[in-house]
Amino acid sequence: MNRRYFLGAVLSAASAPTLARTAIERPRVLSFYHLHTDDRIDVIYRIGDRYQKSALQRLNYFFRDFRTGDVIGMDPRLLDLLYDLKVALGDPDARYHVLSAYRSPETNTMLRRRSRGVAKNSLHLKGKAMDIRFPDLSTRYLRDTAIELSRGGVGYYPRSNFVHVDTGAVRQWRA
């Protein structure tokens, strides 16, 4: 073994953990536009396997019940689902349009009185659900891609032009 080969092998071995860590620790970025509040947010919510506490707090506020102002800790798995969904759609820079995220019990009760499509024990109450769409993508395609991920509930609301995703049991429905 010549000296160059030996040094190359040593340097490769020494740098491999750094290269692997760099690939694993790629920042996860999410972008949202809330249709009811007109708020926008772009945030690195996770780096590698570490959720960014300040980013989660900003997102919790962003996803507040816009009717009451109440805030809850959103399920980070929902954020991971949304991240993986936009990657699966082929647009990692996509900005979600949010119709509903967290709902307070008061808001959920009010919505249930107006519509049969609102569950009494909605996962929106627990910060585990979101109603979304993209302005330039069919909700049917969004629904199909979410179903393929098989990571929770997927509701399709074609008349209202949105898709519900949640981190509950894997299931699907159409309203």
PDB file of N, CA and C in Angstrom, residues 48-82:
ATOM      1  N   GLY A  48     -32.154  17.416  11.099  1.00  0.00           N
ATOM      2  CA  GLY A  48     -31.870  16.026  11.461  1.00  0.00           C
ATOM      3  C   GLY A  48     -33.044  15.468  12.240  1.00  0.00           C
ATOM      4  N   ASP A  49     -32.773  14.924  13.409  1.00  0.00           N
ATOM      5  CA  ASP A  49     -33.862  14.380  14.230  1.00  0.00           C
ATOM      6  C   ASP A  49     -34.268  15.344  15.350  1.00  0.00           C
ATOM      7  N   ARG A  50     -33.810  16.591  15.254  1.00  0.00           N
ATOM      8  CA  ARG A  50     -34.097  17.578  16.305  1.00  0.00           C
ATOM      9  C   ARG A  50     -35.122  18.612  15.838  1.00  0.00           C
ATOM     10  N   TYR A  51     -36.246  18.617  16.518  1.00  0.00           N
ATOM     11  CA  TYR A  51     -37.230  19.656  16.268  1.00  0.00           C
ATOM     12  C   TYR A  51     -36.709  20.953  16.870  1.00  0.00           C
ATOM     13  N   GLN A  52     -36.938  22.038  16.199  1.00  0.00           N
ATOM     14  CA  GLN A  52     -36.477  23.347  16.631  1.00  0.00           C
ATOM     15  C   GLN A  52     -37.563  23.998  17.493  1.00  0.00           C
ATOM     16  N   LYS A  53     -37.297  24.097  18.785  1.00  0.00           N
ATOM     17  CA  LYS A  53     -38.306  24.539  19.749  1.00  0.00           C
ATOM     18  C   LYS A  53     -38.916  25.891  19.390  1.00  0.00           C
ATOM     19  N   SER A  54     -38.096  26.859  19.045  1.00  0.00           N
ATOM     20  CA  SER A  54     -38.634  28.191  18.726  1.00  0.00           C
ATOM     21  C   SER A  54     -39.495  28.139  17.461  1.00  0.00           C
ATOM     22  N   ALA A  55     -39.109  27.312  16.508  1.00  0.00           N
ATOM     23  CA  ALA A  55     -39.905  27.166  15.285  1.00  0.00           C
ATOM     24  C   ALA A  55     -41.252  26.523  15.597  1.00  0.00           C
ATOM     25  N   LEU A  56     -41.252  25.509  16.454  1.00  0.00           N
ATOM     26  CA  LEU A  56     -42.515  24.864  16.825  1.00  0.00           C
ATOM     27  C   LEU A  56     -43.432  25.853  17.539  1.00  0.00           C
ATOM     28  N   GLN A  57     -42.879  26.695  18.377  1.00  0.00           N
ATOM     29  CA  GLN A  57     -43.688  27.700  19.069  1.00  0.00           C
ATOM     30  C   GLN A  57     -44.292  28.687  18.076  1.00  0.00           C
ATOM     31  N   ARG A  58     -43.512  29.112  17.097  1.00  0.00           N
ATOM     32  CA  ARG A  58     -44.032  30.011  16.063  1.00  0.00           C
ATOM     33  C   ARG A  58     -45.141  29.339  15.263  1.00  0.00           C
ATOM     34  N   LEU A  59     -44.936  28.061  14.943  1.00  0.00           N
ATOM     35  CA  LEU A  59     -45.958  27.327  14.191  1.00  0.00           C
ATOM     36  C   LEU A  59     -47.216  27.112  15.030  1.00  0.00           C
ATOM     37  N   ASN A  60     -47.063  26.830  16.308  1.00  0.00           N
ATOM     38  CA  ASN A  60     -48.236  26.665  17.179  1.00  0.00           C
ATOM     39  C   ASN A  60     -49.094  27.927  17.144  1.00  0.00           C
ATOM     40  N   TYR A  61     -48.448  29.079  17.214  1.00  0.00           N
ATOM     41  CA  TYR A  61     -49.195  30.331  17.153  1.00  0.00           C
ATOM     42  C   TYR A  61     -49.818  30.523  15.763  1.00  0.00           C
ATOM     43  N   PHE A  62     -49.063  30.226  14.742  1.00  0.00           N
ATOM     44  CA  PHE A  62     -49.575  30.375  13.372  1.00  0.00           C
ATOM     45  C   PHE A  62     -50.832  29.519  13.170  1.00  0.00           C
ATOM     46  N   PHE A  63     -50.837  28.308  13.726  1.00  0.00           N
ATOM     47  CA  PHE A  63     -51.957  27.373  13.546  1.00  0.00           C
ATOM     48  C   PHE A  63     -53.044  27.529  14.599  1.00  0.00           C
ATOM     49  N   ARG A  64     -53.011  28.633  15.339  1.00  0.00           N
ATOM     50  CA  ARG A  64     -53.998  28.879  16.393  1.00  0.00           C
ATOM     51  C   ARG A  64     -55.422  28.845  15.832  1.00  0.00           C
ATOM     52  N   ASP A  65     -56.375  28.694  16.738  1.00  0.00           N
ATOM     53  CA  ASP A  65     -57.778  28.832  16.353  1.00  0.00           C
ATOM     54  C   ASP A  65     -57.977  30.310  16.025  1.00  0.00           C
ATOM     55  N   PHE A  66     -58.168  30.625  14.767  1.00  0.00           N
ATOM     56  CA  PHE A  66     -58.229  32.025  14.347  1.00  0.00           C
ATOM     57  C   PHE A  66     -59.499  32.708  14.837  1.00  0.00           C
ATOM     58  N   ARG A  67     -60.487  31.947  15.277  1.00  0.00           N
ATOM     59  CA  ARG A  67     -61.720  32.542  15.788  1.00  0.00           C
ATOM     60  C   ARG A  67     -61.580  32.974  17.249  1.00  0.00           C
ATOM     61  N   THR A  68     -60.862  32.170  18.050  1.00  0.00           N
ATOM     62  CA  THR A  68     -60.754  32.451  19.489  1.00  0.00           C
ATOM     63  C   THR A  68     -59.369  32.929  19.911  1.00  0.00           C
ATOM     64  N   GLY A  69     -58.366  32.657  19.082  1.00  0.00           N
ATOM     65  CA  GLY A  69     -56.992  33.001  19.442  1.00  0.00           C
ATOM     66  C   GLY A  69     -56.319  31.945  20.293  1.00  0.00           C
ATOM     67  N   ASP A  70     -57.025  30.863  20.621  1.00  0.00           N
ATOM     68  CA  ASP A  70     -56.447  29.792  21.437  1.00  0.00           C
ATOM     69  C   ASP A  70     -55.335  29.079  20.687  1.00  0.00           C
ATOM     70  N   VAL A  71     -54.308  28.680  21.440  1.00  0.00           N
ATOM     71  CA  VAL A  71     -53.129  28.019  20.879  1.00  0.00           C
ATOM     72  C   VAL A  71     -52.944  26.678  21.563  1.00  0.00           C
ATOM     73  N   ILE A  72     -52.485  25.694  20.811  1.00  0.00           N
ATOM     74  CA  ILE A  72     -52.164  24.371  21.354  1.00  0.00           C
ATOM     75  C   ILE A  72     -50.862  23.916  20.693  1.00  0.00           C
ATOM     76  N   GLY A  73     -50.186  22.994  21.326  1.00  0.00           N
ATOM     77  CA  GLY A  73     -48.994  22.412  20.714  1.00  0.00           C
ATOM     78  C   GLY A  73     -49.404  21.468  19.597  1.00  0.00           C
ATOM     79  N   MET A  74     -49.021  21.794  18.383  1.00  0.00           N
ATOM     80  CA  MET A  74     -49.347  20.943  17.241  1.00  0.00           C
ATOM     81  C   MET A  74     -48.474  19.693  17.275  1.00  0.00           C
ATOM     82  N   ASP A  75     -49.005  18.602  16.779  1.00  0.00           N
ATOM     83  CA  ASP A  75     -48.284  17.332  16.717  1.00  0.00           C
ATOM     84  C   ASP A  75     -47.136  17.458  15.709  1.00  0.00           C
ATOM     85  N   PRO A  76     -45.890  17.315  16.150  1.00  0.00           N
ATOM     86  CA  PRO A  76     -44.769  17.406  15.202  1.00  0.00           C
ATOM     87  C   PRO A  76     -44.839  16.349  14.093  1.00  0.00           C
ATOM     88  N   ARG A  77     -45.499  15.225  14.357  1.00  0.00           N
ATOM     89  CA  ARG A  77     -45.653  14.211  13.306  1.00  0.00           C
ATOM     90  C   ARG A  77     -46.506  14.741  12.154  1.00  0.00           C
ATOM     91  N   LEU A  78     -47.423  15.658  12.458  1.00  0.00           N
ATOM     92  CA  LEU A  78     -48.220  16.280  11.402  1.00  0.00           C
ATOM     93  C   LEU A  78     -47.326  17.135  10.507  1.00  0.00           C
ATOM     94  N   LEU A  79     -46.391  17.839  11.127  1.00  0.00           N
ATOM     95  CA  LEU A  79     -45.441  18.635  10.345  1.00  0.00           C
ATOM     96  C   LEU A  79     -44.583  17.731   9.468  1.00  0.00           C
ATOM     97  N   ASP A  80     -44.137  16.606  10.023  1.00  0.00           N
ATOM     98  CA  ASP A  80     -43.356  15.654   9.226  1.00  0.00           C
ATOM     99  C   ASP A  80     -44.183  15.112   8.068  1.00  0.00           C
ATOM    100  N   LEU A  81     -45.444  14.825   8.322  1.00  0.00           N
ATOM    101  CA  LEU A  81     -46.334  14.349   7.264  1.00  0.00           C
ATOM    102  C   LEU A  81     -46.449  15.396   6.159  1.00  0.00           C
ATOM    103  N   LEU A  82     -46.637  16.652   6.538  1.00  0.00           N
ATOM    104  CA  LEU A  82     -46.754  17.721   5.546  1.00  0.00           C
ATOM    105  C   LEU A  82     -45.458  17.901   4.765  1.00  0.00           C
TER     106      LEU A  82
END
